Short mmCIF file of C-alpha atoms and ligand atoms in Angstrom, two decimals:
data_model
loop_
_atom_site.label_atom_id
_atom_site.label_comp_id
_atom_site.label_asym_id
_atom_site.label_seq_id
_atom_site.Cartn_x
_atom_site.Cartn_y
_atom_site.Cartn_z
CA MET A 3 179.56 23.95 82.04
CA LYS A 4 177.81 24.50 85.08
CA PHE A 5 174.14 25.64 83.91
CA PRO A 6 173.00 28.71 85.16
CA SER A 7 169.65 28.24 86.38
CA GLU A 8 167.21 31.02 88.25
CA PRO A 9 167.69 31.03 92.30
CA PHE A 10 163.54 31.53 91.29
CA LYS A 11 160.41 30.79 90.66
CA ILE A 12 158.92 32.98 88.73
CA LYS A 13 155.13 34.19 90.46
CA VAL A 14 154.03 36.74 87.67
CA VAL A 15 154.25 37.28 83.55
CA GLU A 16 153.90 39.54 81.57
CA PRO A 17 153.32 38.20 77.61
CA ILE A 18 155.97 39.33 74.74
CA LYS A 19 154.07 39.49 71.41
CA HIS A 20 155.99 38.08 68.46
CA THR A 21 155.84 40.50 65.08
CA THR A 22 156.35 39.13 62.31
CA ARG A 23 159.75 41.09 59.65
CA GLU A 24 157.32 42.82 57.96
CA GLU A 25 155.44 44.99 60.55
CA ARG A 26 160.27 44.43 61.97
CA GLU A 27 161.20 46.26 58.20
CA ARG A 28 158.32 49.45 58.37
CA LEU A 29 159.43 50.53 62.44
CA LEU A 30 162.50 49.92 61.54
CA CYS A 31 162.71 52.81 58.59
CA GLU A 32 159.81 54.79 60.04
CA SER A 33 162.28 55.15 63.17
CA GLY A 34 165.16 56.58 60.80
CA TYR A 35 166.50 52.75 61.53
CA ASN A 36 167.64 53.99 65.19
CA LEU A 37 166.52 51.79 67.96
CA PHE A 38 165.78 53.79 70.06
CA HIS A 39 162.40 55.05 68.31
CA VAL A 40 161.14 51.09 68.45
CA PRO A 41 158.68 51.42 70.98
CA ALA A 42 159.21 48.33 73.05
CA ASP A 43 156.23 46.00 72.45
CA SER A 44 157.56 45.94 69.63
CA VAL A 45 160.54 43.20 70.29
CA TYR A 46 161.28 39.82 70.91
CA VAL A 47 164.05 40.19 73.74
CA ASP A 48 164.51 43.55 74.64
CA LEU A 49 168.46 43.55 75.50
CA LEU A 50 168.72 47.60 75.24
CA THR A 51 170.29 47.68 78.58
CA ASP A 52 169.81 46.71 81.54
CA SER A 53 169.22 49.65 83.34
CA GLY A 54 165.76 49.67 84.74
CA THR A 55 164.99 47.32 83.58
CA SER A 56 165.01 44.34 86.66
CA ALA A 57 162.40 42.14 88.09
CA MET A 58 161.95 43.13 91.55
CA SER A 59 161.16 39.77 93.92
CA ASP A 60 158.23 39.80 95.31
CA ASN A 61 160.06 41.27 98.99
CA GLN A 62 160.38 44.61 97.36
CA TRP A 63 157.06 44.17 95.67
CA ALA A 64 155.95 43.94 99.38
CA GLY A 65 157.58 46.81 100.77
CA MET A 66 155.91 48.80 97.67
CA MET A 67 153.19 48.56 100.21
CA LEU A 68 154.72 49.89 102.80
CA GLY A 69 155.58 52.97 101.86
CA ASP A 70 155.53 56.02 104.36
CA GLU A 71 154.73 59.12 101.57
CA SER A 72 155.77 62.06 104.47
CA TYR A 73 156.91 65.47 102.69
CA ALA A 74 159.48 64.56 105.50
CA GLY A 75 161.30 62.09 107.61
CA SER A 76 159.41 59.09 105.87
CA LYS A 77 160.38 55.96 107.48
CA ASN A 78 161.66 53.91 104.35
CA PHE A 79 164.00 57.33 104.19
CA PHE A 80 165.56 56.10 107.28
CA HIS A 81 165.63 52.22 105.57
CA PHE A 82 167.03 52.88 102.91
CA GLU A 83 170.10 54.78 104.24
CA GLN A 84 170.61 52.07 107.54
CA VAL A 85 170.45 49.48 104.61
CA VAL A 86 173.66 52.41 102.70
CA ARG A 87 175.34 52.68 104.60
CA SER A 88 175.50 49.21 106.09
CA ILE A 89 176.57 48.15 102.50
CA PHE A 90 178.96 51.26 101.31
CA GLY A 91 179.98 52.46 104.83
CA TYR A 92 179.49 56.38 103.81
CA ARG A 93 177.61 58.79 106.58
CA CYS A 94 175.91 61.09 104.60
CA VAL A 95 173.35 59.43 101.24
CA ILE A 96 171.43 61.59 99.33
CA PRO A 97 168.59 59.86 97.29
CA THR A 98 168.56 60.79 93.72
CA HIS A 99 165.67 59.51 91.37
CA GLN A 100 168.73 58.24 89.04
CA GLY A 101 172.38 58.14 89.13
CA ARG A 102 173.03 60.58 86.30
CA MET A 103 170.88 63.00 88.71
CA ALA A 104 173.83 62.60 91.30
CA GLU A 105 176.29 62.37 89.13
CA ASN A 106 175.37 66.77 88.11
CA LEU A 107 174.54 67.45 91.94
CA LEU A 108 178.81 66.07 93.11
CA PHE A 109 179.76 67.76 89.25
CA SER A 110 178.60 70.69 89.58
CA THR A 111 179.00 71.44 93.23
CA VAL A 112 183.01 70.19 93.20
CA VAL A 113 183.90 70.51 90.52
CA LYS A 114 184.99 74.19 87.85
CA PRO A 115 185.66 74.63 84.59
CA GLY A 116 189.26 73.62 83.42
CA MET A 117 189.45 71.04 86.38
CA VAL A 118 189.60 67.58 84.63
CA VAL A 119 188.24 63.85 85.93
CA PRO A 120 190.46 61.04 85.74
CA ASN A 121 188.89 58.10 85.52
CA ASN A 122 188.48 54.44 84.46
CA ILE A 123 186.17 55.17 81.64
CA HIS A 124 183.66 57.79 82.18
CA PHE A 125 179.89 56.92 81.42
CA ASP A 126 178.34 58.36 78.82
CA THR A 127 175.97 60.67 81.25
CA THR A 128 178.99 60.68 83.22
CA ARG A 129 181.55 61.81 80.68
CA ALA A 130 178.56 64.83 80.09
CA ASN A 131 177.82 66.03 83.31
CA VAL A 132 181.80 66.18 83.60
CA GLU A 133 182.17 68.22 80.08
CA HIS A 134 178.98 70.32 81.06
CA GLN A 135 181.06 72.43 83.65
CA ARG A 136 183.19 73.16 81.07
CA ALA A 137 185.85 70.40 82.91
CA GLU A 138 187.28 67.15 81.12
CA ALA A 139 186.66 63.65 81.68
CA LEU A 140 189.79 61.00 81.21
CA ASP A 141 189.96 57.62 79.54
CA LEU A 142 192.75 56.28 82.37
CA VAL A 143 192.21 52.43 81.91
CA ILE A 144 195.41 50.01 81.60
CA LYS A 145 195.63 49.58 77.64
CA GLU A 146 194.95 46.33 77.31
CA ALA A 147 191.04 47.77 77.76
CA TYR A 148 190.42 48.52 74.28
CA ASP A 149 191.96 45.92 73.08
CA PRO A 150 188.57 42.69 72.80
CA GLN A 151 190.75 39.67 73.08
CA CYS A 152 192.60 39.98 75.06
CA GLU A 153 192.29 37.84 78.53
CA LEU A 154 192.76 39.12 81.44
CA PRO A 155 190.43 38.93 84.88
CA PHE A 156 190.36 42.26 85.66
CA LYS A 157 189.84 44.52 82.53
CA GLY A 158 188.97 47.23 84.24
CA ASN A 159 191.36 47.91 86.12
CA MET A 160 193.13 51.51 86.40
CA ASP A 161 196.14 52.60 84.78
CA LEU A 162 198.53 53.71 87.37
CA ALA A 163 201.05 55.10 85.67
CA LYS A 164 198.20 57.07 83.67
CA LEU A 165 197.01 58.48 86.63
CA GLU A 166 200.59 59.66 88.74
CA ALA A 167 201.46 61.13 85.17
CA ALA A 168 197.91 63.09 84.84
CA ILE A 169 198.59 64.62 88.31
CA ASN A 170 202.18 65.54 88.40
CA ARG A 171 200.24 66.64 83.92
CA VAL A 172 197.70 69.14 85.58
CA GLY A 173 198.35 69.32 89.32
CA ARG A 174 196.68 68.36 92.33
CA GLU A 175 195.35 71.36 92.75
CA ARG A 176 192.85 71.06 89.20
CA ILE A 177 191.91 67.03 89.76
CA PRO A 178 188.34 67.66 92.77
CA LEU A 179 188.36 63.81 92.34
CA VAL A 180 188.70 60.62 91.15
CA LEU A 181 185.85 58.34 89.90
CA ILE A 182 186.31 54.55 90.14
CA THR A 183 183.83 53.16 87.41
CA ILE A 184 182.60 49.80 88.73
CA THR A 185 182.00 47.90 86.83
CA ASN A 186 183.94 49.11 83.54
CA ASN A 187 180.49 49.74 81.77
CA SER A 188 181.94 51.37 78.80
CA GLY A 189 184.62 48.91 78.18
CA GLY A 190 182.48 46.04 78.57
CA GLY A 191 181.19 45.36 81.99
CA GLN A 192 184.98 44.29 82.62
CA PRO A 193 185.94 44.05 86.45
CA VAL A 194 188.73 46.20 89.18
CA SER A 195 190.52 44.07 90.88
CA MET A 196 190.69 45.20 94.60
CA ASP A 197 194.67 45.10 93.97
CA ASN A 198 193.74 48.35 91.69
CA ILE A 199 191.58 49.76 93.99
CA ARG A 200 194.20 49.58 96.87
CA GLN A 201 196.72 51.03 94.52
CA THR A 202 195.01 54.04 93.61
CA ARG A 203 193.96 54.86 96.89
CA ALA A 204 197.32 55.10 98.43
CA LEU A 205 197.99 57.18 94.60
CA LEU A 206 195.25 59.41 95.25
CA THR A 207 196.60 59.93 99.82
CA ARG A 208 199.84 60.69 98.41
CA TYR A 209 198.72 63.76 96.59
CA ARG A 210 195.72 64.78 98.75
CA ILE A 211 192.56 63.77 96.14
CA PRO A 212 189.17 61.65 97.19
CA LEU A 213 188.21 58.73 95.73
CA PHE A 214 184.16 58.19 94.33
CA PHE A 215 183.46 55.02 92.88
CA ASP A 216 180.54 55.35 90.18
CA ALA A 217 178.95 52.29 92.60
CA CYS A 218 176.17 51.40 89.25
CA ARG A 219 177.22 47.30 88.94
CA PHE A 220 179.41 47.01 92.14
CA ALA A 221 177.63 43.71 93.28
CA GLU A 222 178.63 42.07 89.82
CA ASN A 223 182.66 44.01 90.65
CA CYS A 224 182.54 42.19 94.07
CA TYR A 225 181.01 38.95 93.09
CA PHE A 226 184.48 39.01 90.51
CA ILE A 227 186.74 40.03 92.60
CA LYS A 228 184.92 36.81 94.78
CA GLU A 229 185.63 34.55 91.88
CA ARG A 230 188.37 35.83 90.27
CA GLU A 231 190.77 37.28 92.53
CA PRO A 232 193.34 35.73 95.07
CA GLY A 233 192.77 35.64 98.75
CA TYR A 234 188.95 36.43 97.98
CA ALA A 235 187.25 32.79 97.24
CA GLU A 236 186.18 33.09 101.78
CA THR A 237 184.97 36.13 101.88
CA SER A 238 181.71 36.90 101.35
CA VAL A 239 180.71 39.43 98.68
CA ARG A 240 179.33 41.89 101.82
CA ASP A 241 182.25 42.35 103.07
CA ILE A 242 184.06 42.25 99.67
CA ALA A 243 181.78 45.25 99.39
CA ARG A 244 182.67 47.64 102.71
CA GLU A 245 187.02 46.76 101.92
CA LEU A 246 186.88 48.49 98.57
CA PHE A 247 183.66 51.30 100.08
CA ASN A 248 186.49 51.52 102.91
CA TYR A 249 189.20 53.15 99.94
CA GLY A 250 186.37 55.78 98.58
CA ASP A 251 185.86 59.02 99.99
CA GLY A 252 182.46 58.61 98.21
CA CYS A 253 180.14 56.93 95.98
CA THR A 254 177.49 57.78 92.81
CA MET A 255 175.08 55.04 92.13
CA SER A 256 172.06 53.84 89.73
CA ALA A 257 170.49 51.61 91.64
CA LYS A 258 168.96 51.07 88.38
CA LYS A 259 171.20 48.99 87.30
CA ASP A 260 172.94 46.50 91.08
CA GLY A 261 169.46 48.36 92.54
CA LEU A 262 167.36 46.16 91.63
CA VAL A 263 165.44 48.97 90.72
CA ASN A 264 163.38 50.55 88.18
CA ILE A 265 164.18 54.29 89.48
CA GLY A 266 166.41 55.68 91.96
CA GLY A 267 170.11 56.47 92.79
CA PHE A 268 171.83 58.09 95.20
CA LEU A 269 174.50 59.27 96.57
CA GLY A 270 176.45 57.94 99.54
CA LEU A 271 179.65 60.19 101.30
CA ASN A 272 182.65 61.26 104.04
CA ASN A 273 183.03 64.85 103.21
CA GLU A 274 180.06 66.80 105.22
CA GLN A 275 180.59 70.49 103.92
CA TRP A 276 180.27 68.70 100.21
CA ALA A 277 177.64 66.67 101.40
CA GLN A 278 176.06 69.96 102.66
CA ASP A 279 176.28 72.39 99.31
CA LEU A 280 174.63 69.02 97.31
CA THR A 281 171.77 69.25 100.10
CA ASN A 282 171.25 72.76 99.36
CA MET A 283 171.07 71.60 95.64
CA LEU A 284 169.11 68.62 95.77
CA ILE A 285 166.34 70.61 97.76
CA LEU A 286 166.83 72.81 94.11
CA VAL A 287 166.22 70.78 92.57
CA GLU A 288 165.16 67.17 93.16
CA GLY A 289 162.71 67.41 96.11
CA PHE A 290 163.36 66.92 100.12
CA PRO A 291 166.61 65.49 101.33
CA THR A 292 164.48 62.36 102.78
CA TYR A 293 162.76 61.87 99.49
CA GLY A 294 165.09 63.41 96.72
CA GLY A 295 163.11 62.77 93.95
CA LEU A 296 161.54 59.46 94.66
CA ALA A 297 158.36 58.49 96.52
CA GLY A 298 158.22 56.65 99.36
CA ARG A 299 158.25 52.84 98.21
CA ASP A 300 160.53 54.00 95.42
CA LEU A 301 163.37 54.00 98.45
CA GLU A 302 161.92 50.99 100.38
CA ALA A 303 162.30 49.15 97.19
CA MET A 304 166.13 50.38 96.64
CA ALA A 305 166.82 49.19 100.33
CA ARG A 306 165.65 45.67 100.22
CA GLY A 307 167.18 45.18 96.34
CA LEU A 308 170.50 46.35 97.92
CA GLU A 309 170.26 43.54 100.24
CA GLU A 310 169.13 41.39 97.67
CA VAL A 311 171.84 41.62 94.95
CA LEU A 312 174.27 40.98 97.18
CA HIS A 313 173.10 37.83 97.73
CA GLU A 314 175.33 35.19 96.19
CA ASP A 315 173.14 32.56 93.91
CA TYR A 316 171.08 35.35 92.72
CA LEU A 317 174.63 37.15 91.39
CA SER A 318 175.81 33.71 91.03
CA PHE A 319 173.23 32.98 87.97
CA ARG A 320 172.98 37.03 87.23
CA ILE A 321 176.97 36.75 86.05
CA GLY A 322 177.14 33.16 85.19
CA GLN A 323 173.90 33.61 82.33
CA VAL A 324 175.56 36.47 80.87
CA ARG A 325 178.59 34.32 80.86
CA TYR A 326 176.35 31.81 79.13
CA LEU A 327 175.30 33.41 76.29
CA GLY A 328 179.16 34.66 76.00
CA GLU A 329 179.74 31.13 75.79
CA LEU A 330 177.35 30.18 73.05
CA LEU A 331 178.78 32.79 71.06
CA ASP A 332 182.04 32.53 71.28
CA ALA A 333 181.64 28.84 70.63
CA ALA A 334 179.75 29.14 67.49
CA GLY A 335 183.03 31.64 66.35
CA VAL A 336 180.49 34.36 66.50
CA PRO A 337 183.26 37.50 67.60
CA ILE A 338 182.89 39.19 71.03
CA VAL A 339 184.55 40.66 73.17
CA LYS A 340 186.31 39.10 75.78
CA PRO A 341 186.20 37.70 78.19
CA VAL A 342 182.40 38.93 78.89
CA GLY A 343 181.71 41.32 81.22
CA GLY A 344 178.93 41.45 84.57
CA HIS A 345 175.63 42.58 82.52
CA ALA A 346 176.28 42.58 78.91
CA VAL A 347 178.04 40.29 75.18
CA TYR A 348 179.54 43.03 73.32
CA LEU A 349 179.80 42.00 69.69
CA ASN A 350 182.52 42.39 67.65
CA ALA A 351 180.98 44.49 64.73
CA LYS A 352 184.68 44.56 62.91
CA ALA A 353 185.16 41.59 63.29
CA PHE A 354 181.58 40.30 62.71
CA LEU A 355 180.44 42.17 59.42
CA SER A 356 184.49 42.89 58.21
CA HIS A 357 182.99 43.62 54.58
CA LEU A 358 181.45 46.74 55.49
CA PRO A 359 183.65 49.21 56.03
CA PRO A 360 183.58 51.75 59.75
CA ALA A 361 182.15 54.84 57.59
CA GLU A 362 178.69 52.67 57.20
CA PHE A 363 178.24 52.20 60.32
CA PRO A 364 178.83 48.12 60.99
CA ALA A 365 177.74 48.16 65.25
CA GLN A 366 174.28 49.78 63.92
CA ALA A 367 173.79 48.31 61.50
CA LEU A 368 174.45 44.95 62.47
CA ALA A 369 171.85 45.96 65.98
CA VAL A 370 168.89 47.14 62.60
CA ALA A 371 170.26 43.56 61.58
CA LEU A 372 169.83 41.87 64.48
CA TYR A 373 165.92 43.55 65.65
CA ARG A 374 164.52 42.71 61.83
CA ASP A 375 165.50 38.99 61.89
CA TYR A 376 164.61 37.73 65.27
CA GLY A 377 163.07 41.31 67.37
CA ILE A 378 165.64 41.05 69.56
CA ARG A 379 167.14 44.77 69.79
CA GLY A 380 170.31 44.88 71.38
CA VAL A 381 172.58 49.25 71.32
CA GLU A 382 175.02 50.26 68.81
CA MET A 383 178.15 51.51 71.48
CA VAL A 384 181.63 53.48 70.30
CA THR A 385 180.96 55.05 67.37
CA VAL A 386 177.62 56.17 66.79
CA MET A 387 177.11 56.59 70.95
CA PHE A 388 180.74 58.12 71.89
CA GLY A 389 181.94 59.38 68.23
CA LYS A 390 184.51 62.20 68.04
CA LYS A 391 184.46 64.00 65.22
CA ASP A 392 187.24 65.04 63.51
CA PRO A 393 187.11 69.78 63.32
CA ALA A 394 188.59 70.93 60.56
CA SER A 395 186.29 69.03 58.69
CA GLY A 396 183.59 68.15 60.90
CA ARG A 397 183.57 64.17 60.09
CA THR A 398 182.77 61.12 62.49
CA ILE A 399 186.08 59.79 63.43
CA HIS A 400 185.80 56.14 63.62
CA PRO A 401 187.63 54.23 67.13
CA GLU A 402 189.47 51.23 67.03
CA LEU A 403 186.30 49.30 68.18
CA GLU A 404 182.32 49.32 67.60
CA LEU A 405 180.55 46.85 69.36
CA VAL A 406 176.85 45.88 69.32
CA ARG A 407 175.64 44.95 73.45
CA LEU A 408 173.21 42.57 74.19
CA ALA A 409 172.66 44.23 78.20
CA ILE A 410 170.86 41.56 79.68
CA PRO A 411 168.58 42.72 82.62
CA ARG A 412 168.39 40.85 85.60
CA ARG A 413 165.88 38.51 86.66
CA VAL A 414 163.72 38.92 83.21
CA TYR A 415 164.59 36.18 80.28
CA THR A 416 164.86 32.43 81.42
CA ASN A 417 168.07 30.43 80.11
CA MET A 418 165.69 29.28 77.51
CA GLN A 419 165.37 33.79 75.88
CA ILE A 420 169.22 33.63 76.68
CA THR A 421 169.14 30.48 74.61
CA TYR A 422 166.63 31.47 71.46
CA VAL A 423 169.18 35.50 71.61
CA ALA A 424 172.20 32.86 70.72
CA GLU A 425 170.87 30.60 67.76
CA SER A 426 169.68 34.22 66.89
CA ILE A 427 173.08 35.50 66.16
CA ILE A 428 174.59 32.38 65.23
CA GLU A 429 172.43 32.02 62.22
CA LEU A 430 172.77 35.62 61.89
CA TYR A 431 176.26 35.44 61.42
CA ARG A 432 176.11 32.92 59.14
CA GLN A 433 175.04 34.72 56.69
CA ARG A 434 176.43 38.06 57.05
CA GLU A 435 176.93 39.12 54.27
CA THR A 436 173.83 40.05 53.39
CA ILE A 437 174.29 43.26 56.11
CA ARG A 438 174.00 46.26 54.02
CA GLY A 439 175.41 49.12 55.45
CA LEU A 440 173.35 52.98 56.74
CA ARG A 441 174.75 56.67 56.21
CA MET A 442 173.46 58.74 58.67
CA THR A 443 171.16 61.48 57.65
CA TYR A 444 169.81 63.40 61.32
CA GLU A 445 172.87 63.88 64.36
CA ALA A 446 172.10 66.56 67.94
CA PRO A 447 175.09 67.99 68.77
CA VAL A 448 175.19 65.78 72.45
CA LEU A 449 174.43 62.33 73.39
CA ARG A 450 173.53 61.87 69.80
CA HIS A 451 172.72 58.20 69.50
CA PHE A 452 169.75 58.73 71.13
CA THR A 453 169.15 60.56 68.66
CA ALA A 454 170.34 59.50 65.31
CA ARG A 455 168.48 59.35 62.37
CA PHE A 456 170.30 56.47 58.86
CA GLU A 457 169.18 55.35 55.71
CA GLU A 458 170.09 51.98 54.88
CA LEU A 459 172.35 51.76 51.77
CA ARG A 460 171.51 49.49 48.70
CA LYS A 461 173.37 46.05 47.82
CA SER A 462 177.44 47.49 45.74
C1 PLP B 525 173.78 53.92 83.86
C2 PLP B 525 174.62 54.91 84.37
C3 PLP B 525 175.47 55.10 84.67
C4 PLP B 525 173.99 56.76 85.00
O1 PLP B 525 172.49 56.42 85.58
P1 PLP B 525 171.02 56.82 85.55
O2 PLP B 525 170.71 55.84 86.43
O3 PLP B 525 170.82 56.44 84.24
O4 PLP B 525 170.40 58.15 85.34
C5 PLP B 525 176.38 56.23 84.85
N1 PLP B 525 177.09 55.22 85.56
C6 PLP B 525 177.54 54.18 85.00
C7 PLP B 525 177.93 53.36 84.84
C8 PLP B 525 176.07 53.71 84.38
O5 PLP B 525 175.75 52.26 84.39
#
């Protein structure tokens, strides 16, 4: 294994503290065993999310000092617009404060009740925003995406047969657009191939349906294309991105991921009528079109981050560090989702805690144990986060996959800290029978993972 050595050195440090097991036990109890409610300064390695957690470069911080905070026509906006046009190629650039606002603006403008929006897999905010318009969010990823052991290079691909069947079933007039999420976050950060995107484009052209990208991790996706897809080894990631976005009509973006900033997002698109409607809505809910809910300095940091994220030494470290964690775990027999995706390693909690029945929330129990014993915070995925209810009985339907996501913030943790994470999980795996199940004691009607509360079950 080639060691993914850091392509940067550290200029500013943020101390993190070690807590005791007793403190963490108390915090868990107070938070209802929900790690979203544990104070972040009581976490040693925080792998809750890779969103908004990136470390900015000296170049980005320098840009922050060049913020032009004019209400209208800030020079940072023009720089930002020029960078987005040069990478993504879309004429109309609409800044938003984060990704879900881009989704909200787009869907509230073009999605009407009763419509259907296909995607490979909708991310939770994307699904919630589609459903908020009383439309249906369809997940049409290839079936292998649901098999945690199936090692395909592009497990995020759209299933074209399913997509065409869906178009024929609902009719093209009820599909305002199709989305492709790159990389496929909810499916494990798995990439989508250029070939699949090209074919999706061709199919949608036949039906005259626009194609949009949920582009949060576009640079990571493009790096995988370079690594894995025949014909791209010699193409720069930047050129790969240009080709990829050229197959689409627009994108929504959370710059909190591959924008390498702590806050920010945007919409890029070519349809000027849509852009005008979106901008009118933007003015109502976010702000003037040249700042869109952000400060001038944020726009500057985002413009610089979008350039930096395409640096190939950065991407090779980034993807390499995530893969390194996956390989350490896999070599020790810890069940993970394979292949390892771009931004996170997913523990297969069903296999890890095979002694716990699904009704006892094995993934949540595993995330709790990892925090209690090692101060590491990951996040439960699937049952609590996306779990559906049986409308008749009101009972939680427990899906196939039970995962704990360990999302790796960009440029934040050293490889030594990542090694600590791997060694902790391997130790926990050796004593997995001691981990107890949970019972849910409170849940909210929407996005319940943020507020759910649990109780620990006694040993049977
Ligand atoms: C994070 C994310 C979003 C939402 O972006 P926010 O900035 O968190 O609002 C949408 N889609 C995907 C795939 C994401 O990862």
